[in-house]
CSV table of C-alpha atoms and ligand atoms in Angstrom, one decimal:
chain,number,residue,atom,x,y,z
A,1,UNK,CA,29.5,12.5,43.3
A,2,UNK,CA,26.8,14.0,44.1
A,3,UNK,CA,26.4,15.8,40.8
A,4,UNK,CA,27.0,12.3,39.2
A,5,UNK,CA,24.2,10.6,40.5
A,6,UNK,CA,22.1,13.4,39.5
A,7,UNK,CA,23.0,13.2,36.0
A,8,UNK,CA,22.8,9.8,36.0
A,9,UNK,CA,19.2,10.1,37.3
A,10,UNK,CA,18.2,12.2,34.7
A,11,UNK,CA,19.8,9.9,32.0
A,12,UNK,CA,17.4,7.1,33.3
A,13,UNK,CA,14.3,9.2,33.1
A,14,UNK,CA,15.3,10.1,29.9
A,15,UNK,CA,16.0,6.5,28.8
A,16,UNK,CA,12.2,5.8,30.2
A,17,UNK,CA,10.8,8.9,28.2
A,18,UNK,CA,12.7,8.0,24.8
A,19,UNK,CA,11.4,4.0,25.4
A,20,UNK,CA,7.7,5.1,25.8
A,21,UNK,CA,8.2,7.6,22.7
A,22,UNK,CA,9.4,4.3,20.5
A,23,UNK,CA,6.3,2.3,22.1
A,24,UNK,CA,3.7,4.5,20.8
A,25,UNK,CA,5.4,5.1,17.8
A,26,UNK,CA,5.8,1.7,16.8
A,27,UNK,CA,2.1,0.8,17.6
A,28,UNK,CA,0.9,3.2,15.8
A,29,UNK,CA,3.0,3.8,12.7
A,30,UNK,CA,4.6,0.7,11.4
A,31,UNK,CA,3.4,1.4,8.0
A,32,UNK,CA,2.4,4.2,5.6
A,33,UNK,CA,0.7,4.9,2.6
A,34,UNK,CA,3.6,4.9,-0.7
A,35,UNK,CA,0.7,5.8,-3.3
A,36,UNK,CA,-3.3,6.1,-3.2
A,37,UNK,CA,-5.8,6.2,-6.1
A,38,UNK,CA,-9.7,7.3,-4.7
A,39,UNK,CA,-10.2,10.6,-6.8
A,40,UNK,CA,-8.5,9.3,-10.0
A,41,UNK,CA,-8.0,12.9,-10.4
A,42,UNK,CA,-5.5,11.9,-13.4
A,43,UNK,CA,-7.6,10.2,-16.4
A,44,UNK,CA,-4.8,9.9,-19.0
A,45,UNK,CA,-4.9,6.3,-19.7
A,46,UNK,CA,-2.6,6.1,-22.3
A,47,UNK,CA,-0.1,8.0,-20.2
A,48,UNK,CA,-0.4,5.9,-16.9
A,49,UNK,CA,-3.0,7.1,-14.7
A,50,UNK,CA,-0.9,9.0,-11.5
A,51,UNK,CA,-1.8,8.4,-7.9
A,52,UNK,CA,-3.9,11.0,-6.0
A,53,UNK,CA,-1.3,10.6,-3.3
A,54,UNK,CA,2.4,9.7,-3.7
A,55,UNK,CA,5.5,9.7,-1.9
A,56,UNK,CA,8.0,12.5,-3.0
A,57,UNK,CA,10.4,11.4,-5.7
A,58,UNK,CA,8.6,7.6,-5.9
A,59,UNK,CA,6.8,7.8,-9.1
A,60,UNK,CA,3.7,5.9,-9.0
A,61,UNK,CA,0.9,4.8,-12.2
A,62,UNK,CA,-1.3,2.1,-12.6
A,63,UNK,CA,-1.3,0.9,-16.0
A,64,UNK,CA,-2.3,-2.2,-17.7
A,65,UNK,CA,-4.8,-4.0,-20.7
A,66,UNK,CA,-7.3,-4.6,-17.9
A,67,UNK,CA,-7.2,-0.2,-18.0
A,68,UNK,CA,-10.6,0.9,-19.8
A,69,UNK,CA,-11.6,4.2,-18.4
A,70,UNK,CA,-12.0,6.6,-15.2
A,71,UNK,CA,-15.9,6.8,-14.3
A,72,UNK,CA,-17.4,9.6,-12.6
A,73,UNK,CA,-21.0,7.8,-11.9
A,74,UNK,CA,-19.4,4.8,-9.7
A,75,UNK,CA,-16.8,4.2,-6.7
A,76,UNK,CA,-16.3,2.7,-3.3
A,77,UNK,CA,-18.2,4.4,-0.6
A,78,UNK,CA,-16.9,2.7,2.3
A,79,UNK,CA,-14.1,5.4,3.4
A,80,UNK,CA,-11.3,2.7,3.2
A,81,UNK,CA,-9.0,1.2,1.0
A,82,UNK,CA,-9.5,-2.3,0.8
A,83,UNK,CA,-10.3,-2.4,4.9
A,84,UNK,CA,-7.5,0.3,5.4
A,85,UNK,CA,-9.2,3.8,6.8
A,86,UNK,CA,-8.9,7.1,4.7
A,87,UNK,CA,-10.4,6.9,1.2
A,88,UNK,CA,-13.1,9.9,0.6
A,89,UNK,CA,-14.5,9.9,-3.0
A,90,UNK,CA,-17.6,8.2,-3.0
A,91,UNK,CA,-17.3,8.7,-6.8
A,92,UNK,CA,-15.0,8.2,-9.7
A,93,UNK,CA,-13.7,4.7,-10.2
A,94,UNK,CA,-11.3,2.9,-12.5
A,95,UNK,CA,-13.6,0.3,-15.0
A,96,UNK,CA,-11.8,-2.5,-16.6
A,97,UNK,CA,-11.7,-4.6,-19.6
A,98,UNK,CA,-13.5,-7.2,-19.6
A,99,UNK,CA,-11.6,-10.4,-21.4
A,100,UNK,CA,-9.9,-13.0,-18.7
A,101,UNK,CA,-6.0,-12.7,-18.2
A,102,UNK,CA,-6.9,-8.5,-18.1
A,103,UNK,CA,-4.1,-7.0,-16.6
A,104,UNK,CA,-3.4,-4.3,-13.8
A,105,UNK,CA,-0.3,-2.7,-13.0
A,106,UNK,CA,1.0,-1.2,-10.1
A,107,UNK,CA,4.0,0.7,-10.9
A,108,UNK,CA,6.7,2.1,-8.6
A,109,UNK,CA,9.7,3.8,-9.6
A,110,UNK,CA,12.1,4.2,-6.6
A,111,UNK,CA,13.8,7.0,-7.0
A,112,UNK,CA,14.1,8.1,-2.9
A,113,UNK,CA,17.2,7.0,-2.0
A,114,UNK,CA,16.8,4.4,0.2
A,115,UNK,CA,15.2,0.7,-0.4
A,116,UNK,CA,11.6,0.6,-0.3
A,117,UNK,CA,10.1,-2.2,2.3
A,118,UNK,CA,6.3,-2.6,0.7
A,119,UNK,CA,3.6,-3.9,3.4
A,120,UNK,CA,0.4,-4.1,1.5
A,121,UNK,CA,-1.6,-3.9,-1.6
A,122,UNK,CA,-4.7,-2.4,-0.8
A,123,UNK,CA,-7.9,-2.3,-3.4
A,124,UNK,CA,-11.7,-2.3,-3.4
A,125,UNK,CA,-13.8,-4.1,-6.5
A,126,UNK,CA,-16.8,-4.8,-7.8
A,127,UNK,CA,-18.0,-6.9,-11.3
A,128,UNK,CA,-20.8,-6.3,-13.1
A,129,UNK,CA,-22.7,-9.2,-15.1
A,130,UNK,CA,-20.3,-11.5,-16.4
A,131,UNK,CA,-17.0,-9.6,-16.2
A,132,UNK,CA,-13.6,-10.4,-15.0
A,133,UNK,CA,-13.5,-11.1,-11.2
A,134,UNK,CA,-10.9,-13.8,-10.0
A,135,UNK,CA,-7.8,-12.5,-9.3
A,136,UNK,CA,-3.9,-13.0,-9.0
A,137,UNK,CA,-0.7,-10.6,-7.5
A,138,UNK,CA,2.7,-11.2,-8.4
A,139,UNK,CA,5.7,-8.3,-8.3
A,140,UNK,CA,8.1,-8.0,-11.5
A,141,UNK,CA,11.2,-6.3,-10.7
A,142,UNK,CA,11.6,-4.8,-13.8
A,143,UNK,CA,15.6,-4.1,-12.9
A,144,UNK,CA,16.6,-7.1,-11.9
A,145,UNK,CA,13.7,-9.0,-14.3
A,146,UNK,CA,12.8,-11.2,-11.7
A,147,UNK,CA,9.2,-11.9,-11.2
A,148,UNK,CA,7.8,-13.1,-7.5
A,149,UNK,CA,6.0,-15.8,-6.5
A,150,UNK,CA,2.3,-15.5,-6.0
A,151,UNK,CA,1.7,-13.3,-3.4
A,152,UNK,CA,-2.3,-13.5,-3.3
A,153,UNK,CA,-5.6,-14.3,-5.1
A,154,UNK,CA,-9.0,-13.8,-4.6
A,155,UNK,CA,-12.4,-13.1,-6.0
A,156,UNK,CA,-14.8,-10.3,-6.3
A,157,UNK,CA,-18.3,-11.4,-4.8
A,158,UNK,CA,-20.5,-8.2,-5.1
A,159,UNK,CA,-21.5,-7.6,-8.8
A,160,UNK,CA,-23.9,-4.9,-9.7
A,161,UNK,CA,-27.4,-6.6,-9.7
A,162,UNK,CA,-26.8,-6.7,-5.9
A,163,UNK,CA,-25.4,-3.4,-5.3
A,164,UNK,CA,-25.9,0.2,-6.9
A,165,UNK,CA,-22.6,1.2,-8.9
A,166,UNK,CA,-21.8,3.4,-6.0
A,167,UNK,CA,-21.5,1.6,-2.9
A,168,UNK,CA,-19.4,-0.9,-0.2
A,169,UNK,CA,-17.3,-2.5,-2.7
A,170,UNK,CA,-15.5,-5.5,-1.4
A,171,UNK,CA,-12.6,-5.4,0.3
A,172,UNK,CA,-8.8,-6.9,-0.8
A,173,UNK,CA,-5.8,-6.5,1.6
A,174,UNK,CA,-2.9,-8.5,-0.5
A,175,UNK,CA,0.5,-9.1,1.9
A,176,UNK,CA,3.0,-8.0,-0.3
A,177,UNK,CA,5.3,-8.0,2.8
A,178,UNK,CA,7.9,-10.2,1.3
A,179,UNK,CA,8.5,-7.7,-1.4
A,180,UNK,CA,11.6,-5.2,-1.3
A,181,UNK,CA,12.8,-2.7,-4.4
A,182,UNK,CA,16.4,-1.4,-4.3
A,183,UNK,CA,17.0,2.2,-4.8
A,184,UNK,CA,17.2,3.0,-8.3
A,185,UNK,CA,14.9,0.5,-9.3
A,186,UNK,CA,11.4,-0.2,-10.7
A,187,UNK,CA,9.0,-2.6,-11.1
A,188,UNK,CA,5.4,-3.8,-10.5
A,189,UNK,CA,2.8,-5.4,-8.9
A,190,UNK,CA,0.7,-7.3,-11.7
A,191,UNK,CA,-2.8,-8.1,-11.2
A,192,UNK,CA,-4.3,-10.6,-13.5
A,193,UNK,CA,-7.9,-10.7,-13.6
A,194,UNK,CA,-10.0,-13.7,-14.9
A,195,UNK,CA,-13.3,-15.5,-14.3
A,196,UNK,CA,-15.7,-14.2,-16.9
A,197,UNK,CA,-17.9,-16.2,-18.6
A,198,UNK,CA,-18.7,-14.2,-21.6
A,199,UNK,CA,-20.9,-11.7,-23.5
A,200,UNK,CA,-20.8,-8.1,-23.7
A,201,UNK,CA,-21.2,-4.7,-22.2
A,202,UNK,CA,-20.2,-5.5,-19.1
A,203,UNK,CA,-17.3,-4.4,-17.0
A,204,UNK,CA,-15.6,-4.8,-13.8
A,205,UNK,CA,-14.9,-1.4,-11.3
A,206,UNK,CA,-12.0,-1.2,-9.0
A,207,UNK,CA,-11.8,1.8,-6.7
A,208,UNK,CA,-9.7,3.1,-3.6
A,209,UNK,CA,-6.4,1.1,-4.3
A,210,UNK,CA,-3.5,2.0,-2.2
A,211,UNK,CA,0.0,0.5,-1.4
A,212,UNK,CA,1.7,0.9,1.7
A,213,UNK,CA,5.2,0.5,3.1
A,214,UNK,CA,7.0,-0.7,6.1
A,215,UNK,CA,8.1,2.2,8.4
A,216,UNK,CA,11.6,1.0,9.8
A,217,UNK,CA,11.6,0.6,13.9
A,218,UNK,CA,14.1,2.8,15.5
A,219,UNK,CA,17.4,0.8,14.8
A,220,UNK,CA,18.6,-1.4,17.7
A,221,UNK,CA,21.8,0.7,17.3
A,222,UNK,CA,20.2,3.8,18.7
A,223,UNK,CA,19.0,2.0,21.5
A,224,UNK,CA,22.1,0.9,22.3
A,225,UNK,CA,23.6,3.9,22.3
A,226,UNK,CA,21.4,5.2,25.0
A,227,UNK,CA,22.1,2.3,27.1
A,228,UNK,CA,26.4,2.2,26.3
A,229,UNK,CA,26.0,6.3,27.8
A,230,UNK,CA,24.3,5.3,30.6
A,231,UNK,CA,27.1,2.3,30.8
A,232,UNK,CA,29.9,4.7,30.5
A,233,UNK,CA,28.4,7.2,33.2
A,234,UNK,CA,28.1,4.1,35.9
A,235,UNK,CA,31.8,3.1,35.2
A,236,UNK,CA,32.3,6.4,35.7
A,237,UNK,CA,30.7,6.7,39.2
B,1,CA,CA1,-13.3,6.7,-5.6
B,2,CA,CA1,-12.9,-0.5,1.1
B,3,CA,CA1,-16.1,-2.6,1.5
């Protein structure tokens, strides 16, 4: 009996311990980073422009009409993407076509195995002059060719006459939360830019895009697990 209540003490601390694990796991990690573009290390437009960072076998470009060029003499400085912490390359920066309905794409090709749960669309921007700077986010499932409904807009405020072309780009943080993407499956999110008013030589900058993904909580089941042995050990007292 004796040896029973022991174990059974021991199974409660360790119910406690696992408990507090899942707390501070939960709080801290209930999304990461799919896909990041800062460096835009990869400046083969015509070939889809690869993410800095990407989750292993998740393919990842950004393509699109809105694509012009990779710049090395602009970017983001403010360390995040859109307000989320970790970008790092004050320079190099994605500049855009200019004419309204330009178009960015996201791409994600899931190849992991499992369905992907995204969380957010992360991206810093800046216009310059009278370039493109409204802005809309749907997902096309290219798979299933089903298209979302709009899952933000907004509009770029900082243009270049205000700020230097290296500096604290404004901040986007689309919910994209809604969105899932079977294994197997591809598709993307489409920003459409618009909101410019004409003329030439100007051109909008986006920098420090990322997309992220919801980490699933430790399933229910496991918990009850832990609580049926402890369940099982009582009956067995
Ligand atoms: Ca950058
Ligand atoms: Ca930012
Ligand atoms: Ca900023």
């Amino acid at each position: 009996m004796m040896k029973i209540e022991q174990t059974m003490k021991s199974i409660r601390s360790l119910t406690a311990l696992t408990l507090t694990g899942v707390a501070m796991v939960s709080a801290s990690a209930n999304a990461a980073t799919l896909a990041s573009w800062d460096a835009w290390a990869d400046s083969d437009t015509a070939g889809g422009l690869a993410s800095d960072f990407s989750t292993a076998s998740i393919t990842t470009t950004i393509t699109g009409t809105a694509v012009r060029d990779i710049v090395t003499n602009r970017g983001s400085n403010d360390g995040t993407f859109g307000t989320l912490a970790g970008a790092v390359s004050d320079t190099n920066a994605l500049r855009m076509n200019k004419p309204d309905g330009s178009i960015l794409q996201v791409n994600v090709a899931n190849n992991s195995g499992a369905t992907l749960s995204f969380d957010q669309l992360h991206f810093d921007g800046v216009f310059t002059g009278d370039s493109i700077r409204d802005f809309e986010v749907v997902f096309v499932n290219t798979s299933t060719a089903t298209t979302s409904g709009l899952l933000g807009s907004g509009s770029i405020t900082s243009d270049t006459n205000t700020v230097t072309f290296v500096a604290d780009y404004d901040d986007f943080d689309i919910d994209v939360s809604s969105i899932t993407l079977d294994s197997g499956d591809e598709g993307y999110f489409q920003i459409t830019f618009d909101g410019g008013t004409g003329g030439i030589n100007s051109a909008s900058t986006i920098d420090n895009v990322a997309l992220t993904t919801v980490v699933p909580e430790p399933s229910s089941a496991a918990l009850l697990g832990l609580g049926g042995l402890a369940l099982i050990m009582r009956r067995r007292q």
